[in-house]
């Protein structure tokens, strides 16, 4: 694979927005502090707000200070010298002309669209008309890309008219997390796990993305998308693909993404006949979260709504490796704790030699991959319980941490922002951790099938109290198979 030229400028659209201020500028600052930015690399922010570059730099300084705790004066001097701000409407020729002037002689620009998906097409069209598209430019698209297959195709077509596929980086920040990348290493760099990674030894897989926050003032967006489109279509299906995919031939972008697409194509379609038994929709009502009272979704929105804030699903992958192994997915707002986790439950040993007295002690091995709030990988093994006993050996489970937890325990240690890895990859033209167009569209095909089955069967969200783990049906969903959620 030929090495791509390193980018020489990044243009951040939506530079005054929440994503840019909370994540992107801090990520770029840390990359600069660690020596990953070339001396001539520049950062241009743009938004509709009119302000001077100096005023914008002050705003960025404060946002980095919140994230970093303290801003190194030497790094900031270098970093702020890279920055510029251009106010204007990037969907209009005049706005793009001002950007082009600020970019100067840049040859390999990155355009990062931290914008609403409704602006992707007009911004790309304006960039194309200004001659800023083509194979030497790169464009980064934040999710969601559409709200269904049809709208996704419209957006991808519009972007594809200006930028070739190899120059389009569809970002999912979960793929930039260290632990997600460790999952790839765990599977494919160890003889221990890959031979066991199939339906002969794995009983089931659980993927949980739980949030304690409510929707709040984001309800206009959320009411259009809901939990299924907002979380399952991208984050959760990406995690499912990394767990379930076949070994790629190498780490080249196309090799990895080819295997993820195969998983998505193998997902069993959800139909009206089975949707009630393999899916649950929920919406939070008033309750208690973190010791404080929490309002219900409808009161936040101001009127009644059939938008789901909680989803639980059983997904089946119809291929040889995973036949008969259910994947249980759940995600929701206003749940008891903030957690993103993959739990891989192995089957119990086929026969216990330890006698009846040890049956209650014997539990099957489990591999738990935590992504947030802390990143960790833990393998539960069985060993002998210490001490003397009569009547035979007693057993106990032993959690074995497989992560580099010590690497984050020093006085100057910090966990990297996922965007650091992803921005660095875009700069070097490496698309391995980004999502290809056919991945997006295959995921939407499966999600659209669920939405259609919900509509055909008349399924509406069931209420659940804020601070609970969702509607009662979420527990029944997994208990039908004589399993339980890992809490």
Short mmCIF file of C-alpha atoms in Angstrom, two decimals:
data_model
loop_
_atom_site.label_atom_id
_atom_site.label_comp_id
_atom_site.label_asym_id
_atom_site.label_seq_id
_atom_site.Cartn_x
_atom_site.Cartn_y
_atom_site.Cartn_z
CA UNK A 1 0.00 0.00 0.00
CA UNK A 2 1.52 3.31 -1.10
CA UNK A 3 1.95 5.84 1.69
CA UNK A 4 -0.31 8.87 1.38
CA UNK A 5 1.14 12.36 1.70
CA UNK A 6 0.76 13.99 5.10
CA UNK A 7 -1.91 16.69 5.29
CA UNK A 8 -0.71 20.28 5.61
CA UNK A 9 -3.89 21.99 6.93
CA UNK A 10 -7.13 21.05 8.64
CA UNK A 11 -10.25 23.16 8.19
CA UNK A 12 -12.75 22.64 11.01
CA UNK A 13 -16.31 23.47 9.96
CA UNK A 14 -18.47 24.16 13.01
CA UNK A 15 -15.40 25.45 14.82
CA UNK A 16 -17.43 27.17 17.55
CA UNK A 17 -19.61 24.11 18.16
CA UNK A 18 -19.59 21.66 21.04
CA UNK A 19 -17.65 18.87 19.30
CA UNK A 20 -14.87 21.13 18.09
CA UNK A 21 -14.52 22.94 21.40
CA UNK A 22 -14.72 19.87 23.65
CA UNK A 23 -12.84 17.30 21.58
CA UNK A 24 -11.19 18.42 18.36
CA UNK A 25 -9.08 21.36 19.51
CA UNK A 26 -7.99 19.50 22.64
CA UNK A 27 -7.00 16.50 20.51
CA UNK A 28 -4.98 18.69 18.15
CA UNK A 29 -3.34 20.45 21.11
CA UNK A 30 -2.25 17.12 22.61
CA UNK A 31 -0.95 15.94 19.24
CA UNK A 32 1.09 19.13 19.02
CA UNK A 33 2.37 18.68 22.58
CA UNK A 34 3.52 15.15 21.74
CA UNK A 35 5.29 16.23 18.56
CA UNK A 36 2.88 14.69 16.03
CA UNK A 37 2.12 17.89 14.09
CA UNK A 38 4.52 18.99 11.37
CA UNK A 39 6.05 22.43 11.82
CA UNK A 40 4.08 23.85 8.89
CA UNK A 41 0.76 22.18 9.74
CA UNK A 42 -2.04 24.74 10.11
CA UNK A 43 -5.49 24.76 11.73
CA UNK A 44 -8.30 26.89 10.31
CA UNK A 45 -11.67 27.05 12.06
CA UNK A 46 -14.80 28.36 10.45
CA UNK A 47 -18.34 29.05 11.60
CA UNK A 48 -21.05 31.61 10.93
CA UNK A 49 -20.20 33.66 14.01
CA UNK A 50 -18.11 36.73 13.29
CA UNK A 51 -15.12 37.16 15.59
CA UNK A 52 -11.45 37.96 15.33
CA UNK A 53 -8.84 35.20 15.24
CA UNK A 54 -7.52 36.46 18.59
CA UNK A 55 -10.95 36.24 20.24
CA UNK A 56 -11.41 32.76 18.84
CA UNK A 57 -7.98 31.71 20.12
CA UNK A 58 -8.99 32.85 23.61
CA UNK A 59 -12.12 30.71 23.36
CA UNK A 60 -10.09 27.67 22.29
CA UNK A 61 -7.59 28.26 25.11
CA UNK A 62 -10.39 28.08 27.66
CA UNK A 63 -11.85 24.89 26.14
CA UNK A 64 -8.42 23.20 26.17
CA UNK A 65 -7.87 24.33 29.75
CA UNK A 66 -11.08 22.58 30.80
CA UNK A 67 -9.89 19.34 29.21
CA UNK A 68 -6.18 19.49 30.03
CA UNK A 69 -6.39 21.12 33.45
CA UNK A 70 -3.52 23.41 32.54
CA UNK A 71 -2.24 24.68 29.20
CA UNK A 72 1.51 24.52 28.68
CA UNK A 73 2.65 28.01 27.71
CA UNK A 74 5.33 26.79 25.30
CA UNK A 75 2.96 24.38 23.54
CA UNK A 76 0.20 26.98 23.42
CA UNK A 77 2.50 29.54 21.79
CA UNK A 78 3.30 27.06 19.02
CA UNK A 79 -0.27 25.79 18.77
CA UNK A 80 -1.97 29.19 18.66
CA UNK A 81 0.43 30.29 15.91
CA UNK A 82 -1.00 27.50 13.76
CA UNK A 83 -4.60 28.67 14.20
CA UNK A 84 -6.75 30.99 12.18
CA UNK A 85 -10.46 31.73 12.20
CA UNK A 86 -12.68 32.60 9.24
CA UNK A 87 -16.28 33.64 9.88
CA UNK A 88 -18.87 33.05 7.19
CA UNK A 89 -21.38 30.71 5.58
CA UNK A 90 -19.50 27.74 4.16
CA UNK A 91 -22.42 26.78 1.93
CA UNK A 92 -22.02 30.04 -0.03
CA UNK A 93 -19.33 30.91 -2.59
CA UNK A 94 -18.21 33.95 -0.59
CA UNK A 95 -17.69 31.87 2.57
CA UNK A 96 -15.65 29.22 0.75
CA UNK A 97 -13.67 31.88 -1.11
CA UNK A 98 -12.59 33.35 2.26
CA UNK A 99 -11.54 29.88 3.40
CA UNK A 100 -9.60 29.26 0.21
CA UNK A 101 -7.72 32.51 0.70
CA UNK A 102 -6.86 31.56 4.29
CA UNK A 103 -5.64 28.12 3.14
CA UNK A 104 -3.09 29.74 0.88
CA UNK A 105 -0.90 27.23 -0.96
CA UNK A 106 -2.12 24.16 0.95
CA UNK A 107 -1.90 21.03 -1.22
CA UNK A 108 -3.33 18.27 1.00
CA UNK A 109 -6.10 19.80 3.10
CA UNK A 110 -8.44 18.05 5.52
CA UNK A 111 -12.01 19.31 5.72
CA UNK A 112 -13.64 18.20 8.99
CA UNK A 113 -17.42 18.65 8.92
CA UNK A 114 -18.49 18.92 12.56
CA UNK A 115 -21.91 19.97 11.28
CA UNK A 116 -25.46 18.76 10.95
CA UNK A 117 -25.75 16.08 8.22
CA UNK A 118 -28.17 18.38 6.40
CA UNK A 119 -25.19 20.64 5.62
CA UNK A 120 -22.87 17.95 4.26
CA UNK A 121 -24.15 18.16 0.69
CA UNK A 122 -24.22 21.98 0.32
CA UNK A 123 -20.79 22.40 1.94
CA UNK A 124 -19.28 19.75 -0.34
CA UNK A 125 -20.91 21.34 -3.38
CA UNK A 126 -19.44 24.72 -2.43
CA UNK A 127 -16.00 23.17 -1.91
CA UNK A 128 -16.22 21.48 -5.30
CA UNK A 129 -17.20 24.67 -7.08
CA UNK A 130 -14.21 26.40 -5.49
CA UNK A 131 -11.87 23.68 -6.75
CA UNK A 132 -11.08 22.38 -3.27
CA UNK A 133 -12.23 18.79 -3.80
CA UNK A 134 -10.47 15.97 -5.60
CA UNK A 135 -8.03 13.19 -4.64
CA UNK A 136 -5.47 15.38 -2.85
CA UNK A 137 -8.07 16.63 -0.36
CA UNK A 138 -9.62 14.64 2.51
CA UNK A 139 -13.00 15.09 4.10
CA UNK A 140 -14.15 13.86 7.51
CA UNK A 141 -17.86 13.27 8.12
CA UNK A 142 -19.30 13.00 11.62
CA UNK A 143 -22.17 10.60 12.20
CA UNK A 144 -25.04 10.28 11.62
CA UNK A 145 -24.85 10.05 7.84
CA UNK A 146 -28.55 10.22 7.09
CA UNK A 147 -31.42 8.82 9.13
CA UNK A 148 -32.16 5.83 6.87
CA UNK A 149 -30.75 4.09 3.82
CA UNK A 150 -32.34 6.45 1.31
CA UNK A 151 -31.14 9.68 2.95
CA UNK A 152 -27.70 8.13 3.54
CA UNK A 153 -27.37 7.40 -0.18
CA UNK A 154 -28.33 10.99 -1.03
CA UNK A 155 -25.62 12.36 1.27
CA UNK A 156 -22.98 9.87 0.12
CA UNK A 157 -23.79 10.63 -3.52
CA UNK A 158 -23.39 14.36 -2.92
CA UNK A 159 -20.07 13.94 -1.10
CA UNK A 160 -18.88 11.42 -3.70
CA UNK A 161 -19.38 13.91 -6.52
CA UNK A 162 -16.63 16.07 -5.01
CA UNK A 163 -14.37 13.61 -3.17
CA UNK A 164 -13.34 10.07 -4.22
CA UNK A 165 -14.16 7.28 -1.75
CA UNK A 166 -10.54 6.89 -0.62
CA UNK A 167 -10.58 10.56 0.43
CA UNK A 168 -13.76 10.26 2.53
CA UNK A 169 -13.25 9.48 6.23
CA UNK A 170 -16.54 8.64 7.99
CA UNK A 171 -15.65 8.89 11.62
CA UNK A 172 -16.93 6.88 14.57
CA UNK A 173 -14.98 8.00 17.62
CA UNK A 174 -15.51 4.64 19.35
CA UNK A 175 -13.03 3.14 16.88
CA UNK A 176 -10.35 5.52 18.15
CA UNK A 177 -10.52 4.22 21.72
CA UNK A 178 -7.44 2.33 22.91
CA UNK A 179 -9.49 -0.58 24.20
CA UNK A 180 -11.29 -1.06 20.88
CA UNK A 181 -7.92 -1.28 19.16
CA UNK A 182 -6.76 -3.63 21.92
CA UNK A 183 -9.68 -5.89 21.00
CA UNK A 184 -8.17 -6.29 17.52
CA UNK A 185 -4.77 -7.03 19.05
CA UNK A 186 -6.27 -9.42 21.59
CA UNK A 187 -7.97 -11.46 18.88
CA UNK A 188 -5.34 -11.51 16.17
CA UNK A 189 -2.01 -11.21 17.99
CA UNK A 190 -2.56 -14.11 20.39
CA UNK A 191 -2.76 -17.83 19.76
CA UNK A 192 -4.83 -18.15 22.93
CA UNK A 193 -8.07 -16.46 21.89
CA UNK A 194 -8.70 -16.85 18.17
CA UNK A 195 -9.15 -20.67 18.22
CA UNK A 196 -11.82 -20.18 20.90
CA UNK A 197 -13.57 -17.29 19.12
CA UNK A 198 -16.55 -19.22 17.71
CA UNK A 199 -19.82 -20.97 18.48
CA UNK A 200 -18.06 -24.03 19.91
CA UNK A 201 -16.82 -22.16 22.97
CA UNK A 202 -18.70 -18.84 23.17
CA UNK A 203 -22.21 -18.94 24.60
CA UNK A 204 -23.30 -15.37 23.84
CA UNK A 205 -22.09 -11.78 23.57
CA UNK A 206 -23.50 -8.68 25.27
CA UNK A 207 -22.86 -5.09 24.17
CA UNK A 208 -24.08 -2.33 26.48
CA UNK A 209 -23.93 1.44 25.95
CA UNK A 210 -25.56 3.05 28.98
CA UNK A 211 -25.84 6.77 29.65
CA UNK A 212 -27.03 8.54 32.78
CA UNK A 213 -27.77 11.81 30.97
CA UNK A 214 -31.13 12.61 29.52
CA UNK A 215 -31.81 14.16 26.14
CA UNK A 216 -32.36 17.67 27.52
CA UNK A 217 -32.24 20.45 24.93
CA UNK A 218 -31.03 18.00 22.24
CA UNK A 219 -34.57 16.72 21.85
CA UNK A 220 -35.14 18.23 18.36
CA UNK A 221 -32.32 16.03 17.01
CA UNK A 222 -33.12 13.07 19.22
CA UNK A 223 -36.81 13.08 18.43
CA UNK A 224 -35.96 12.61 14.76
CA UNK A 225 -33.45 9.81 15.31
CA UNK A 226 -34.14 7.94 18.56
CA UNK A 227 -31.83 5.45 20.26
CA UNK A 228 -31.88 2.93 17.41
CA UNK A 229 -30.62 5.36 14.76
CA UNK A 230 -28.45 7.41 17.13
CA UNK A 231 -26.51 4.60 18.81
CA UNK A 232 -27.19 1.14 17.36
CA UNK A 233 -26.71 1.99 13.67
CA UNK A 234 -23.16 3.22 14.17
CA UNK A 235 -21.41 2.74 17.53
CA UNK A 236 -22.95 -0.57 18.54
CA UNK A 237 -22.83 -2.21 15.12
CA UNK A 238 -19.20 -1.18 14.76
CA UNK A 239 -18.38 -2.88 18.07
CA UNK A 240 -20.35 -5.95 17.00
CA UNK A 241 -18.39 -6.11 13.74
CA UNK A 242 -15.02 -5.98 15.50
CA UNK A 243 -16.05 -8.81 17.82
CA UNK A 244 -17.56 -10.97 15.07
CA UNK A 245 -15.45 -10.36 11.95
CA UNK A 246 -13.18 -12.97 10.38
CA UNK A 247 -9.41 -12.40 10.57
CA UNK A 248 -8.40 -9.88 7.89
CA UNK A 249 -5.39 -10.68 5.74
CA UNK A 250 -3.58 -7.60 7.09
CA UNK A 251 -4.29 -4.22 8.70
CA UNK A 252 -4.73 -2.40 5.40
CA UNK A 253 -7.93 -0.32 5.38
CA UNK A 254 -9.74 -2.37 2.75
CA UNK A 255 -8.84 -5.70 4.39
CA UNK A 256 -10.35 -4.73 7.74
CA UNK A 257 -13.40 -3.04 6.28
CA UNK A 258 -14.15 -5.94 3.93
CA UNK A 259 -14.51 -8.24 6.94
CA UNK A 260 -16.79 -5.81 8.78
CA UNK A 261 -19.10 -5.60 5.77
CA UNK A 262 -19.35 -9.39 5.68
CA UNK A 263 -20.63 -9.37 9.27
CA UNK A 264 -23.26 -6.75 8.49
CA UNK A 265 -24.42 -8.76 5.49
CA UNK A 266 -24.74 -11.83 7.72
CA UNK A 267 -27.05 -10.17 10.24
CA UNK A 268 -30.39 -11.96 10.25
CA UNK A 269 -33.13 -9.54 9.12
CA UNK A 270 -35.69 -8.60 11.75
CA UNK A 271 -39.26 -9.17 10.59
CA UNK A 272 -42.71 -8.35 11.85
CA UNK A 273 -43.11 -11.99 12.94
CA UNK A 274 -40.22 -11.90 15.42
CA UNK A 275 -39.69 -8.23 16.26
CA UNK A 276 -41.77 -8.38 19.46
CA UNK A 277 -39.72 -11.26 20.87
CA UNK A 278 -36.23 -10.02 19.93
CA UNK A 279 -36.49 -6.26 20.50
CA UNK A 280 -37.64 -3.83 23.17
CA UNK A 281 -38.32 -0.11 22.88
CA UNK A 282 -38.43 2.13 25.93
CA UNK A 283 -38.80 5.77 26.93
CA UNK A 284 -37.73 7.17 30.29
CA UNK A 285 -40.24 8.70 32.68
CA UNK A 286 -39.47 10.74 35.82
CA UNK A 287 -37.18 9.02 38.30
CA UNK A 288 -33.97 9.30 40.29
CA UNK A 289 -30.48 9.26 38.74
CA UNK A 290 -27.33 9.74 40.79
CA UNK A 291 -29.30 10.66 43.87
CA UNK A 292 -31.18 13.49 42.15
CA UNK A 293 -34.59 13.70 40.54
CA UNK A 294 -34.73 13.43 36.76
CA UNK A 295 -37.51 14.56 34.44
CA UNK A 296 -39.12 12.30 31.87
CA UNK A 297 -38.45 12.58 28.16
CA UNK A 298 -41.90 13.91 27.31
CA UNK A 299 -41.61 16.74 29.84
CA UNK A 300 -38.20 17.66 28.39
CA UNK A 301 -39.70 17.64 24.92
CA UNK A 302 -42.83 19.46 25.99
CA UNK A 303 -45.34 17.04 24.49
CA UNK A 304 -46.05 13.36 23.95
CA UNK A 305 -43.68 11.40 21.74
CA UNK A 306 -43.18 7.84 20.46
CA UNK A 307 -39.40 8.24 20.24
CA UNK A 308 -37.45 5.50 21.98
CA UNK A 309 -34.71 6.46 24.43
CA UNK A 310 -33.90 2.80 25.14
CA UNK A 311 -33.41 -0.18 22.84
CA UNK A 312 -32.60 -3.81 23.58
CA UNK A 313 -32.09 -6.27 20.72
CA UNK A 314 -31.11 -9.81 20.03
CA UNK A 315 -28.98 -9.99 16.88
CA UNK A 316 -28.09 -13.26 15.15
CA UNK A 317 -25.22 -13.62 12.70
CA UNK A 318 -25.97 -16.30 10.15
CA UNK A 319 -22.56 -17.68 9.30
CA UNK A 320 -20.51 -20.73 10.30
CA UNK A 321 -18.53 -19.01 13.05
CA UNK A 322 -21.51 -17.54 14.92
CA UNK A 323 -24.48 -19.78 14.13
CA UNK A 324 -26.48 -20.22 17.34
CA UNK A 325 -24.61 -17.51 19.30
CA UNK A 326 -26.93 -14.60 20.17
CA UNK A 327 -25.58 -11.06 20.40
CA UNK A 328 -27.58 -9.02 22.92
CA UNK A 329 -27.44 -5.24 22.48
CA UNK A 330 -28.87 -2.60 24.80
CA UNK A 331 -28.50 1.15 24.96
CA UNK A 332 -30.41 3.91 26.66
CA UNK A 333 -30.58 7.31 28.27
CA UNK A 334 -31.19 7.90 32.00
CA UNK A 335 -29.85 4.51 33.05
CA UNK A 336 -28.28 3.89 36.49
CA UNK A 337 -24.67 4.26 35.38
CA UNK A 338 -22.53 5.41 32.49
CA UNK A 339 -21.03 2.33 30.87
CA UNK A 340 -19.88 1.09 27.48
CA UNK A 341 -19.00 -2.57 27.66
CA UNK A 342 -18.60 -5.75 25.64
CA UNK A 343 -19.05 -8.99 27.60
CA UNK A 344 -18.11 -12.24 25.89
CA UNK A 345 -19.55 -15.17 27.82
CA UNK A 346 -17.88 -18.51 27.23
CA UNK A 347 -19.65 -21.81 27.62
CA UNK A 348 -19.23 -23.75 30.87
CA UNK A 349 -16.86 -26.70 31.03
CA UNK A 350 -18.60 -29.78 29.60
CA UNK A 351 -18.08 -31.81 32.78
CA UNK A 352 -17.09 -30.82 36.31
CA UNK A 353 -14.65 -33.10 38.10
CA UNK A 354 -14.94 -31.20 41.37
CA UNK A 355 -18.06 -32.81 42.82
CA UNK A 356 -21.41 -31.47 43.96
CA UNK A 357 -19.96 -29.27 46.71
CA UNK A 358 -18.15 -27.12 44.12
CA UNK A 359 -20.98 -26.77 41.60
CA UNK A 360 -22.12 -23.47 43.08
CA UNK A 361 -18.57 -22.12 42.85
CA UNK A 362 -17.97 -23.05 39.24
CA UNK A 363 -18.76 -20.26 36.76
CA UNK A 364 -17.97 -20.06 33.08
CA UNK A 365 -15.13 -17.86 31.85
CA UNK A 366 -16.05 -14.36 30.77
CA UNK A 367 -14.08 -11.70 28.89
CA UNK A 368 -15.26 -8.16 29.68
CA UNK A 369 -14.04 -5.20 27.63
CA UNK A 370 -14.84 -1.82 29.22
CA UNK A 371 -14.66 1.26 27.02
CA UNK A 372 -16.05 3.87 29.41
CA UNK A 373 -15.94 5.40 31.91
CA UNK A 374 -12.68 3.47 32.34
CA UNK A 375 -10.94 1.43 29.67
CA UNK A 376 -10.05 -2.08 30.77
CA UNK A 377 -10.05 -5.70 29.62
CA UNK A 378 -10.76 -8.33 32.24
CA UNK A 379 -10.79 -12.11 31.91
CA UNK A 380 -12.52 -14.14 34.61
CA UNK A 381 -10.84 -17.48 35.29
CA UNK A 382 -11.44 -20.20 37.87
CA UNK A 383 -8.83 -21.21 40.43
CA UNK A 384 -8.63 -23.01 43.73
CA UNK A 385 -9.93 -21.10 46.74
CA UNK A 386 -7.09 -20.73 49.27
CA UNK A 387 -7.29 -22.47 52.63
CA UNK A 388 -8.07 -25.92 53.96
CA UNK A 389 -11.45 -27.57 53.35
CA UNK A 390 -12.94 -30.96 53.98
CA UNK A 391 -14.69 -32.87 51.23
CA UNK A 392 -12.68 -31.74 48.24
CA UNK A 393 -11.36 -28.71 46.42
CA UNK A 394 -13.28 -25.42 46.52
CA UNK A 395 -13.17 -23.00 43.62
CA UNK A 396 -13.31 -19.26 43.19
CA UNK A 397 -13.35 -16.90 40.23
CA UNK A 398 -10.29 -14.76 39.63
CA UNK A 399 -10.53 -11.55 37.57
CA UNK A 400 -7.39 -11.07 35.51
CA UNK A 401 -6.82 -7.58 34.07
CA UNK A 402 -5.41 -7.66 30.55
CA UNK A 403 -5.17 -3.91 30.06
CA UNK A 404 -2.25 -1.56 30.60
CA UNK A 405 -3.92 0.02 33.59
CA UNK A 406 -0.55 0.91 35.11
CA UNK A 407 0.26 3.02 32.06
CA UNK A 408 -2.46 5.45 33.14
CA UNK A 409 -1.55 5.59 36.82
CA UNK A 410 1.51 7.87 36.81
CA UNK A 411 1.43 11.52 37.93
CA UNK A 412 1.56 12.81 34.34
CA UNK A 413 -0.47 10.02 32.78
CA UNK A 414 -3.68 10.66 30.89
CA UNK A 415 -6.03 8.70 28.72
CA UNK A 416 -5.89 9.83 25.14
CA UNK A 417 -8.97 11.29 23.52
CA UNK A 418 -10.20 8.91 20.83
CA UNK A 419 -10.09 11.72 18.28
CA UNK A 420 -6.31 12.01 18.69
CA UNK A 421 -5.77 8.61 17.06
CA UNK A 422 -8.36 9.29 14.38
CA UNK A 423 -7.13 12.78 13.48
CA UNK A 424 -3.58 11.49 13.23
CA UNK A 425 -4.75 8.72 10.88
CA UNK A 426 -6.58 11.22 8.66
CA UNK A 427 -3.46 13.36 8.48
CA UNK A 428 -1.55 10.37 7.13
CA UNK A 429 -4.36 9.11 4.90
CA UNK A 430 -4.93 5.87 6.85
CA UNK A 431 -8.59 4.82 6.60
CA UNK A 432 -8.37 1.59 8.65
CA UNK A 433 -10.40 2.90 11.60
CA UNK A 434 -12.97 4.69 9.46
CA UNK A 435 -16.23 3.49 7.94
CA UNK A 436 -16.63 2.77 4.24
CA UNK A 437 -19.76 3.70 2.32
CA UNK A 438 -21.02 0.15 1.89
CA UNK A 439 -20.62 -0.39 5.66
CA UNK A 440 -22.86 2.57 6.38
CA UNK A 441 -25.47 1.49 3.88
CA UNK A 442 -25.47 -2.15 4.98
CA UNK A 443 -25.97 -1.05 8.58
CA UNK A 444 -28.86 1.20 7.55
CA UNK A 445 -30.44 -1.70 5.64
CA UNK A 446 -30.61 -3.75 8.85
CA UNK A 447 -31.78 -0.81 10.97
CA UNK A 448 -34.46 0.15 8.44
CA UNK A 449 -35.78 -3.40 8.68
CA UNK A 450 -36.20 -3.03 12.44
CA UNK A 451 -37.91 0.34 12.07
CA UNK A 452 -40.29 -1.14 9.48
CA UNK A 453 -41.06 -4.14 11.70
CA UNK A 454 -41.79 -1.83 14.63
CA UNK A 455 -44.16 0.19 12.50
CA UNK A 456 -45.91 -2.88 11.01
CA UNK A 457 -46.42 -4.48 14.42
CA UNK A 458 -47.47 -1.27 16.15
CA UNK A 459 -44.66 -1.45 18.74
CA UNK A 460 -44.45 1.71 20.83
CA UNK A 461 -41.90 2.52 23.56
CA UNK A 462 -42.63 1.08 26.99
CA UNK A 463 -42.09 3.42 29.94
CA UNK A 464 -39.20 2.96 32.34
CA UNK A 465 -38.28 5.06 35.34
CA UNK A 466 -35.17 7.19 34.99
CA UNK A 467 -32.43 5.46 36.97
CA UNK A 468 -33.58 1.94 36.09
CA UNK A 469 -32.16 -0.50 33.54
CA UNK A 470 -35.01 -0.01 31.09
CA UNK A 471 -38.43 -1.61 30.69
CA UNK A 472 -39.14 -5.02 32.18
CA UNK A 473 -39.22 -6.42 28.66
CA UNK A 474 -35.46 -5.89 28.37
CA UNK A 475 -34.92 -8.51 31.07
CA UNK A 476 -37.47 -10.86 29.53
CA UNK A 477 -35.69 -10.52 26.17
CA UNK A 478 -32.51 -12.17 27.46
CA UNK A 479 -34.15 -14.39 30.07
CA UNK A 480 -36.11 -16.22 27.36
CA UNK A 481 -32.83 -17.86 26.42
CA UNK A 482 -32.03 -18.62 30.09
CA UNK A 483 -29.36 -15.93 30.25
CA UNK A 484 -29.07 -12.65 32.15
CA UNK A 485 -27.59 -9.21 31.58
CA UNK A 486 -24.11 -8.82 33.01
CA UNK A 487 -24.31 -6.11 35.66
#
